[in-house]
Amino acid sequence: MRISGEPVYLTIVSHIKKSIMSGQINPGDMLQSENELVSFYKASRVTVRKGLQILENEGFIYAWPGKGYFVAQPIHDMFSLRFSEDESGYDISYSKINVISPNKEIQQALQIQPNNKVIEICRVIKKGIKPVSYDIKYIPYDKGTPIIEEEIHYAVFPKIAAAKSAPFAFHTNLEITAELPSETIAKLLSCSIDTPLLVVYRTFIGQEGNRIGYGKKYMIKEYGSLKATSGYMYERSRSVHQPQRK
Amino acid sequence: MRISGEPVYLTIVSHIKKSIMSGQINPGDMLQSENELVSFYKASRVTVRKGLQILENEGFIYAWPGKGYFVAQPIHDMFSLRFSEDESGYDISYSKINVISPNKEIQQALQIQPNNKVIEICRVIKKGIKPVSYDIKYIPYDKGTPIIEEEIHYAVFPKIAAAKSAPFAFHTNLEITAELPSETIAKLLSCSIDTPLLVVYRTFIGQEGNRIGYGKKYMIKEYGSLKATSGYMYERSRSVHQPQRK
DNA sequence: AAGTGGTCTAGACCACTGA
DNA sequence: CAGTGGTCTAGACCACTTG
């Protein structure tokens, strides 16, 4: 039974979501059974299930086959972080593009041997004339394979990696630290060596665990801080609570 | 038609996912229509749709009503970050619990007036005898409402907030920066004032945009870095590509 | 007008949980 | 054993996109 064009399953979703958000029902409480909801909303079981599926995907509830649906435990320590290498709006000057022999750090990060060469791409990112960020990327150098244009021109990992494999076949790990710059980096960022920098280490990992790339990005305050938001991500585990019928 | 007990819709999911991960079909390509998939997998339309729904939720494809399903554009700049206030495994010593008048920073963060009092909770987190982190939290002080035990004992925002409203009715914003410690903080962390610290600012926001709490956490290198992972999150927008039939 | 995805129904069989 | 969620089917009507 639709009201005002909204699909029935969305009505069910927002209705139940409201009960949860308002604290009317709480983590661990049991929802009405599918059949009860079918009667209540005068909808088919498929439609009710579609609504419940959405609530489960969004982490508000979880299903326990044979027992029922339960309100989940909210998770408040998972965050969505946006971190892009796309520096649109900034001025980029390349300081170095080289083929080098990797040092220990890079060997370990890329899981390669000392004799495997690596492409090194350095960039300085400026806001006007003021340098605000410096980044270095390392990409395994496949002897014989020509250096692709993306590597030099964009120096953006996703594009480089996509050019070397399928666009969905890799993911990334980040590590965020606070560090003081080396003298070299302080000079490049024209800051003093006691300016605290936000440093992000990034590893690009292929489908089979192979390392596609490794990079470091140094940011001064003026570049901006990293921002993250806790979406609504919740505990799906069913072992945590003693279910209670509401 | 089930093979080896796996539900048909999951077979469809992994089959199509494989085509995408391997680069057999690429972002912008059109998938077979639902009806074609029904014939191909000898399943009902509902079952095929269930599989496609999952692929859409996971960001591999998107649906364009009237046209078809398309392979999505992967997003590689969204990350999942874990940041917890739960310091299990560390030693916690409280240095201060006060009711104070908020300064400008706190007034703005909590969106309150200077005459509204605020509970201030400071903690020093130690690894053995070595202090590795210091955090301060501010919670609006409701005159009349007694200070709840969670505020003092746990000083963990989710618990405090859950005690004051429904456990699902709030979310958090983070801001991550690199800073040098003030003399006070350097003393508390027994480090020099030129030790770069990772600082996380956190705002707890209620359902109606009201501020439930505000906190800062200072971390030295020994506390550990922040780690994040790019899950598989992809562009759902349909306007980006020229659809192509594969 | 033909094809596409979006919504919805009524009914079926299964495996699991709990009394 | 009755009740629960998990899977699946065949068929219907709709709005949208394309020729």
PDB file of C-alpha atoms in Angstrom, chain A residues 22-215:
ATOM      1  CA  SER A  22      14.744   7.365  18.788  1.00  0.00           C
ATOM      2  CA  GLY A  23      15.751   4.692  21.250  1.00  0.00           C
ATOM      3  CA  GLN A  24      12.301   3.116  21.195  1.00  0.00           C
ATOM      4  CA  ILE A  25      14.036  -0.189  20.519  1.00  0.00           C
ATOM      5  CA  ASN A  26      17.626  -0.765  21.536  1.00  0.00           C
ATOM      6  CA  PRO A  27      20.636  -2.915  20.644  1.00  0.00           C
ATOM      7  CA  GLY A  28      19.856  -6.529  21.442  1.00  0.00           C
ATOM      8  CA  ASP A  29      16.094  -6.117  21.171  1.00  0.00           C
ATOM      9  CA  MET A  30      14.238  -8.445  18.837  1.00  0.00           C
ATOM     10  CA  LEU A  31      12.112  -7.038  16.044  1.00  0.00           C
ATOM     11  CA  GLN A  32       8.729  -8.351  15.023  1.00  0.00           C
ATOM     12  CA  SER A  33       9.002 -11.441  12.843  1.00  0.00           C
ATOM     13  CA  GLU A  34       8.732 -11.201   9.069  1.00  0.00           C
ATOM     14  CA  ASN A  35       5.229 -12.621   9.186  1.00  0.00           C
ATOM     15  CA  GLU A  36       4.130 -10.096  11.782  1.00  0.00           C
ATOM     16  CA  LEU A  37       5.591  -7.296   9.684  1.00  0.00           C
ATOM     17  CA  VAL A  38       3.773  -8.694   6.631  1.00  0.00           C
ATOM     18  CA  SER A  39       0.476  -8.387   8.505  1.00  0.00           C
ATOM     19  CA  PHE A  40       1.369  -5.022   9.984  1.00  0.00           C
ATOM     20  CA  TYR A  41       2.400  -3.346   6.728  1.00  0.00           C
ATOM     21  CA  LYS A  42      -0.032  -5.346   4.599  1.00  0.00           C
ATOM     22  CA  ALA A  43       2.826  -6.114   2.227  1.00  0.00           C
ATOM     23  CA  SER A  44       4.209  -9.325   0.782  1.00  0.00           C
ATOM     24  CA  ARG A  45       7.013 -11.149   2.517  1.00  0.00           C
ATOM     25  CA  VAL A  46       9.417 -10.264  -0.311  1.00  0.00           C
ATOM     26  CA  THR A  47       8.733  -6.566   0.201  1.00  0.00           C
ATOM     27  CA  VAL A  48       9.194  -6.771   3.964  1.00  0.00           C
ATOM     28  CA  ARG A  49      12.431  -8.697   3.466  1.00  0.00           C
ATOM     29  CA  LYS A  50      13.664  -6.076   1.020  1.00  0.00           C
ATOM     30  CA  GLY A  51      13.255  -3.422   3.694  1.00  0.00           C
ATOM     31  CA  LEU A  52      14.907  -5.545   6.362  1.00  0.00           C
ATOM     32  CA  GLN A  53      17.761  -6.300   3.968  1.00  0.00           C
ATOM     33  CA  ILE A  54      18.474  -2.598   3.616  1.00  0.00           C
ATOM     34  CA  LEU A  55      18.436  -2.085   7.376  1.00  0.00           C
ATOM     35  CA  GLU A  56      20.834  -4.991   7.689  1.00  0.00           C
ATOM     36  CA  ASN A  57      23.150  -3.594   5.007  1.00  0.00           C
ATOM     37  CA  GLU A  58      23.170  -0.237   6.770  1.00  0.00           C
ATOM     38  CA  GLY A  59      24.073  -1.969   9.990  1.00  0.00           C
ATOM     39  CA  PHE A  60      20.967  -1.177  12.019  1.00  0.00           C
ATOM     40  CA  ILE A  61      19.829  -4.756  12.443  1.00  0.00           C
ATOM     41  CA  TYR A  62      21.072  -8.266  11.906  1.00  0.00           C
ATOM     42  CA  ALA A  63      19.218 -11.464  11.163  1.00  0.00           C
ATOM     43  CA  TRP A  64      19.565 -14.628  13.174  1.00  0.00           C
ATOM     44  CA  PRO A  65      18.073 -17.495  11.188  1.00  0.00           C
ATOM     45  CA  GLY A  66      15.608 -19.508  13.200  1.00  0.00           C
ATOM     46  CA  LYS A  67      15.255 -16.763  15.818  1.00  0.00           C
ATOM     47  CA  GLY A  68      14.522 -13.380  14.339  1.00  0.00           C
ATOM     48  CA  TYR A  69      15.910  -9.931  13.591  1.00  0.00           C
ATOM     49  CA  PHE A  70      17.761  -7.979  16.259  1.00  0.00           C
ATOM     50  CA  VAL A  71      18.852  -4.386  16.683  1.00  0.00           C
ATOM     51  CA  ALA A  72      22.627  -4.246  16.164  1.00  0.00           C
ATOM     52  CA  GLN A  73      25.280  -2.674  18.351  1.00  0.00           C
ATOM     53  CA  PRO A  74      26.459   0.632  16.880  1.00  0.00           C
ATOM     54  CA  ILE A  75      30.145   0.966  16.052  1.00  0.00           C
ATOM     55  CA  HIS A  76      31.562   4.404  16.638  1.00  0.00           C
ATOM     56  CA  ASP A  77      35.230   3.836  15.924  1.00  0.00           C
ATOM     57  CA  MET A  78      35.094   3.262  12.160  1.00  0.00           C
ATOM     58  CA  PHE A  79      35.503   6.293   9.940  1.00  0.00           C
ATOM     59  CA  SER A  80      35.419   7.156   6.294  1.00  0.00           C
ATOM     60  CA  LEU A  81      38.501   9.072   5.269  1.00  0.00           C
ATOM     61  CA  ARG A  82      38.946  10.845   1.962  1.00  0.00           C
ATOM     62  CA  PHE A  83      42.526  11.081   0.785  1.00  0.00           C
ATOM     63  CA  SER A  84      43.144  11.964  -2.796  1.00  0.00           C
ATOM     64  CA  GLU A  85      46.229  12.356  -4.927  1.00  0.00           C
ATOM     65  CA  ASP A  86      44.335  14.507  -7.321  1.00  0.00           C
ATOM     66  CA  GLU A  87      45.699  17.976  -6.695  1.00  0.00           C
ATOM     67  CA  SER A  88      43.283  19.975  -8.782  1.00  0.00           C
ATOM     68  CA  GLY A  89      43.267  23.539  -7.593  1.00  0.00           C
ATOM     69  CA  TYR A  90      46.943  23.379  -6.749  1.00  0.00           C
ATOM     70  CA  ASP A  91      50.042  24.061  -8.790  1.00  0.00           C
ATOM     71  CA  ILE A  92      52.264  21.069  -9.290  1.00  0.00           C
ATOM     72  CA  SER A  93      55.945  21.243 -10.060  1.00  0.00           C
ATOM     73  CA  TYR A  94      57.925  18.080 -10.625  1.00  0.00           C
ATOM     74  CA  SER A  95      61.289  18.102  -9.044  1.00  0.00           C
ATOM     75  CA  LYS A  96      62.563  14.674 -10.017  1.00  0.00           C
ATOM     76  CA  ILE A  97      61.759  11.631 -12.136  1.00  0.00           C
ATOM     77  CA  ASN A  98      64.358   8.899 -11.931  1.00  0.00           C
ATOM     78  CA  VAL A  99      65.000   5.237 -12.289  1.00  0.00           C
ATOM     79  CA  ILE A 100      66.809   4.223  -9.116  1.00  0.00           C
ATOM     80  CA  SER A 101      67.947   1.260  -7.096  1.00  0.00           C
ATOM     81  CA  PRO A 102      65.656   0.856  -4.094  1.00  0.00           C
ATOM     82  CA  ASN A 103      66.894   1.358  -0.557  1.00  0.00           C
ATOM     83  CA  LYS A 104      65.841  -0.903   2.314  1.00  0.00           C
ATOM     84  CA  GLU A 105      62.593   0.964   2.997  1.00  0.00           C
ATOM     85  CA  ILE A 106      61.459   0.715  -0.604  1.00  0.00           C
ATOM     86  CA  GLN A 107      62.599  -2.877  -0.993  1.00  0.00           C
ATOM     87  CA  GLN A 108      60.443  -3.831   1.947  1.00  0.00           C
ATOM     88  CA  ALA A 109      57.453  -1.746   0.909  1.00  0.00           C
ATOM     89  CA  LEU A 110      57.452  -3.050  -2.645  1.00  0.00           C
ATOM     90  CA  GLN A 111      58.689  -6.526  -1.679  1.00  0.00           C
ATOM     91  CA  ILE A 112      61.441  -6.509  -4.267  1.00  0.00           C
ATOM     92  CA  GLN A 113      65.127  -7.345  -4.430  1.00  0.00           C
ATOM     93  CA  PRO A 114      67.850  -4.670  -4.325  1.00  0.00           C
ATOM     94  CA  ASN A 115      68.716  -5.291  -7.978  1.00  0.00           C
ATOM     95  CA  ASN A 116      65.185  -4.559  -9.222  1.00  0.00           C
ATOM     96  CA  LYS A 117      65.039  -1.012 -10.422  1.00  0.00           C
ATOM     97  CA  VAL A 118      62.322   1.396  -9.349  1.00  0.00           C
ATOM     98  CA  ILE A 119      60.822   4.492 -10.904  1.00  0.00           C
ATOM     99  CA  GLU A 120      60.867   7.433  -8.506  1.00  0.00           C
ATOM    100  CA  ILE A 121      58.511  10.353  -9.022  1.00  0.00           C
ATOM    101  CA  CYS A 122      58.741  13.424  -6.816  1.00  0.00           C
ATOM    102  CA  ARG A 123      56.288  16.294  -6.818  1.00  0.00           C
ATOM    103  CA  VAL A 124      55.993  19.591  -5.007  1.00  0.00           C
ATOM    104  CA  ILE A 125      52.452  20.885  -4.631  1.00  0.00           C
ATOM    105  CA  LYS A 126      52.075  24.633  -4.318  1.00  0.00           C
ATOM    106  CA  LYS A 127      49.286  26.951  -3.330  1.00  0.00           C
ATOM    107  CA  GLY A 128      50.244  29.921  -5.420  1.00  0.00           C
ATOM    108  CA  ILE A 129      53.966  30.255  -4.789  1.00  0.00           C
ATOM    109  CA  LYS A 130      53.882  28.617  -1.357  1.00  0.00           C
ATOM    110  CA  PRO A 131      54.811  24.927  -1.329  1.00  0.00           C
ATOM    111  CA  VAL A 132      52.359  23.059   0.881  1.00  0.00           C
ATOM    112  CA  SER A 133      53.006  19.415   0.117  1.00  0.00           C
ATOM    113  CA  TYR A 134      55.678  17.123  -1.191  1.00  0.00           C
ATOM    114  CA  ASP A 135      55.183  13.583  -2.335  1.00  0.00           C
ATOM    115  CA  ILE A 136      57.324  10.728  -3.619  1.00  0.00           C
ATOM    116  CA  LYS A 137      56.122   7.634  -5.397  1.00  0.00           C
ATOM    117  CA  TYR A 138      57.922   4.423  -6.197  1.00  0.00           C
ATOM    118  CA  ILE A 139      56.820   2.027  -8.898  1.00  0.00           C
ATOM    119  CA  PRO A 140      58.562  -1.236  -9.774  1.00  0.00           C
ATOM    120  CA  TYR A 141      60.344  -0.798 -13.067  1.00  0.00           C
ATOM    121  CA  ASP A 142      59.633  -3.653 -15.421  1.00  0.00           C
ATOM    122  CA  LYS A 143      62.667  -3.909 -17.644  1.00  0.00           C
ATOM    123  CA  GLY A 144      61.556  -3.819 -21.227  1.00  0.00           C
ATOM    124  CA  THR A 145      58.176  -2.306 -20.476  1.00  0.00           C
ATOM    125  CA  PRO A 146      58.265   1.317 -21.554  1.00  0.00           C
ATOM    126  CA  ILE A 147      57.507   3.929 -18.912  1.00  0.00           C
ATOM    127  CA  ILE A 148      53.898   4.786 -19.452  1.00  0.00           C
ATOM    128  CA  GLU A 149      52.793   8.324 -19.908  1.00  0.00           C
ATOM    129  CA  GLU A 150      50.531   8.248 -16.846  1.00  0.00           C
ATOM    130  CA  GLU A 151      53.499   7.576 -14.658  1.00  0.00           C
ATOM    131  CA  ILE A 152      55.209  10.747 -15.663  1.00  0.00           C
ATOM    132  CA  HIS A 153      52.363  13.052 -16.421  1.00  0.00           C
ATOM    133  CA  TYR A 154      49.773  12.285 -13.781  1.00  0.00           C
ATOM    134  CA  ALA A 155      51.801  10.479 -11.159  1.00  0.00           C
ATOM    135  CA  VAL A 156      48.486   9.448  -9.669  1.00  0.00           C
ATOM    136  CA  PHE A 157      48.530   5.898  -8.436  1.00  0.00           C
ATOM    137  CA  PRO A 158      45.063   4.771  -9.479  1.00  0.00           C
ATOM    138  CA  LYS A 159      45.752   5.753 -13.075  1.00  0.00           C
ATOM    139  CA  ILE A 160      49.140   4.103 -13.124  1.00  0.00           C
ATOM    140  CA  ALA A 161      47.834   0.937 -11.539  1.00  0.00           C
ATOM    141  CA  ALA A 162      44.773   0.827 -13.771  1.00  0.00           C
ATOM    142  CA  ALA A 163      47.025   1.045 -16.785  1.00  0.00           C
ATOM    143  CA  LYS A 164      48.995  -1.970 -15.565  1.00  0.00           C
ATOM    144  CA  SER A 165      46.064  -4.164 -14.488  1.00  0.00           C
ATOM    145  CA  ALA A 166      42.262  -4.147 -14.268  1.00  0.00           C
ATOM    146  CA  PRO A 167      40.848  -1.029 -12.613  1.00  0.00           C
ATOM    147  CA  PHE A 168      39.136  -3.019  -9.855  1.00  0.00           C
ATOM    148  CA  ALA A 169      41.998  -5.357  -9.128  1.00  0.00           C
ATOM    149  CA  PHE A 170      43.849  -3.484  -6.397  1.00  0.00           C
ATOM    150  CA  HIS A 171      43.430  -1.706  -3.114  1.00  0.00           C
ATOM    151  CA  THR A 172      45.445   0.550  -0.833  1.00  0.00           C
ATOM    152  CA  ASN A 173      46.778   0.707   2.682  1.00  0.00           C
ATOM    153  CA  LEU A 174      47.495   3.995   4.422  1.00  0.00           C
ATOM    154  CA  GLU A 175      49.561   4.864   7.426  1.00  0.00           C
ATOM    155  CA  ILE A 176      49.324   8.337   8.919  1.00  0.00           C
ATOM    156  CA  THR A 177      52.050   9.800  11.101  1.00  0.00           C
ATOM    157  CA  ALA A 178      53.430  13.112  12.317  1.00  0.00           C
ATOM    158  CA  GLU A 179      57.081  13.812  11.531  1.00  0.00           C
ATOM    159  CA  LEU A 180      59.655  16.558  11.310  1.00  0.00           C
ATOM    160  CA  PRO A 181      61.073  17.157   7.847  1.00  0.00           C
ATOM    161  CA  SER A 182      64.550  16.199   6.797  1.00  0.00           C
ATOM    162  CA  GLU A 183      66.686  19.101   5.658  1.00  0.00           C
ATOM    163  CA  THR A 184      66.026  18.195   2.038  1.00  0.00           C
ATOM    164  CA  ILE A 185      62.281  18.191   2.508  1.00  0.00           C
ATOM    165  CA  ALA A 186      62.336  21.344   4.639  1.00  0.00           C
ATOM    166  CA  LYS A 187      64.104  23.074   1.779  1.00  0.00           C
ATOM    167  CA  LEU A 188      61.623  21.809  -0.792  1.00  0.00           C
ATOM    168  CA  LEU A 189      58.693  22.945   1.347  1.00  0.00           C
ATOM    169  CA  SER A 190      60.559  26.113   2.318  1.00  0.00           C
ATOM    170  CA  CYS A 191      59.813  25.567   5.957  1.00  0.00           C
ATOM    171  CA  SER A 192      61.994  25.156   9.022  1.00  0.00           C
ATOM    172  CA  ILE A 193      63.099  21.719  10.163  1.00  0.00           C
ATOM    173  CA  ASP A 194      60.950  21.969  13.297  1.00  0.00           C
ATOM    174  CA  THR A 195      57.676  22.343  11.395  1.00  0.00           C
ATOM    175  CA  PRO A 196      55.501  19.335  12.189  1.00  0.00           C
ATOM    176  CA  LEU A 197      54.332  17.569   9.034  1.00  0.00           C
ATOM    177  CA  LEU A 198      51.467  15.210   8.463  1.00  0.00           C
ATOM    178  CA  VAL A 199      52.904  12.234   6.586  1.00  0.00           C
ATOM    179  CA  VAL A 200      50.858   9.625   4.775  1.00  0.00           C
ATOM    180  CA  TYR A 201      52.474   6.397   3.618  1.00  0.00           C
ATOM    181  CA  ARG A 202      50.542   4.550   0.968  1.00  0.00           C
ATOM    182  CA  THR A 203      50.948   1.056  -0.409  1.00  0.00           C
ATOM    183  CA  PHE A 204      49.143  -0.075  -3.520  1.00  0.00           C
ATOM    184  CA  ILE A 205      48.402  -3.770  -3.441  1.00  0.00           C
ATOM    185  CA  GLY A 206      47.311  -5.911  -6.374  1.00  0.00           C
ATOM    186  CA  GLN A 207      44.850  -8.751  -6.452  1.00  0.00           C
ATOM    187  CA  GLU A 208      47.393 -11.432  -5.597  1.00  0.00           C
ATOM    188  CA  GLY A 209      49.023  -9.363  -2.867  1.00  0.00           C
ATOM    189  CA  ASN A 210      51.688  -8.060  -5.246  1.00  0.00           C
ATOM    190  CA  ARG A 211      52.909  -4.540  -4.636  1.00  0.00           C
ATOM    191  CA  ILE A 212      52.040  -2.112  -7.414  1.00  0.00           C
ATOM    192  CA  GLY A 213      53.344   1.041  -5.828  1.00  0.00           C
ATOM    193  CA  TYR A 214      54.493   2.825  -2.698  1.00  0.00           C
ATOM    194  CA  GLY A 215      54.341   6.483  -1.857  1.00  0.00           C
TER     195      GLY A 215
END
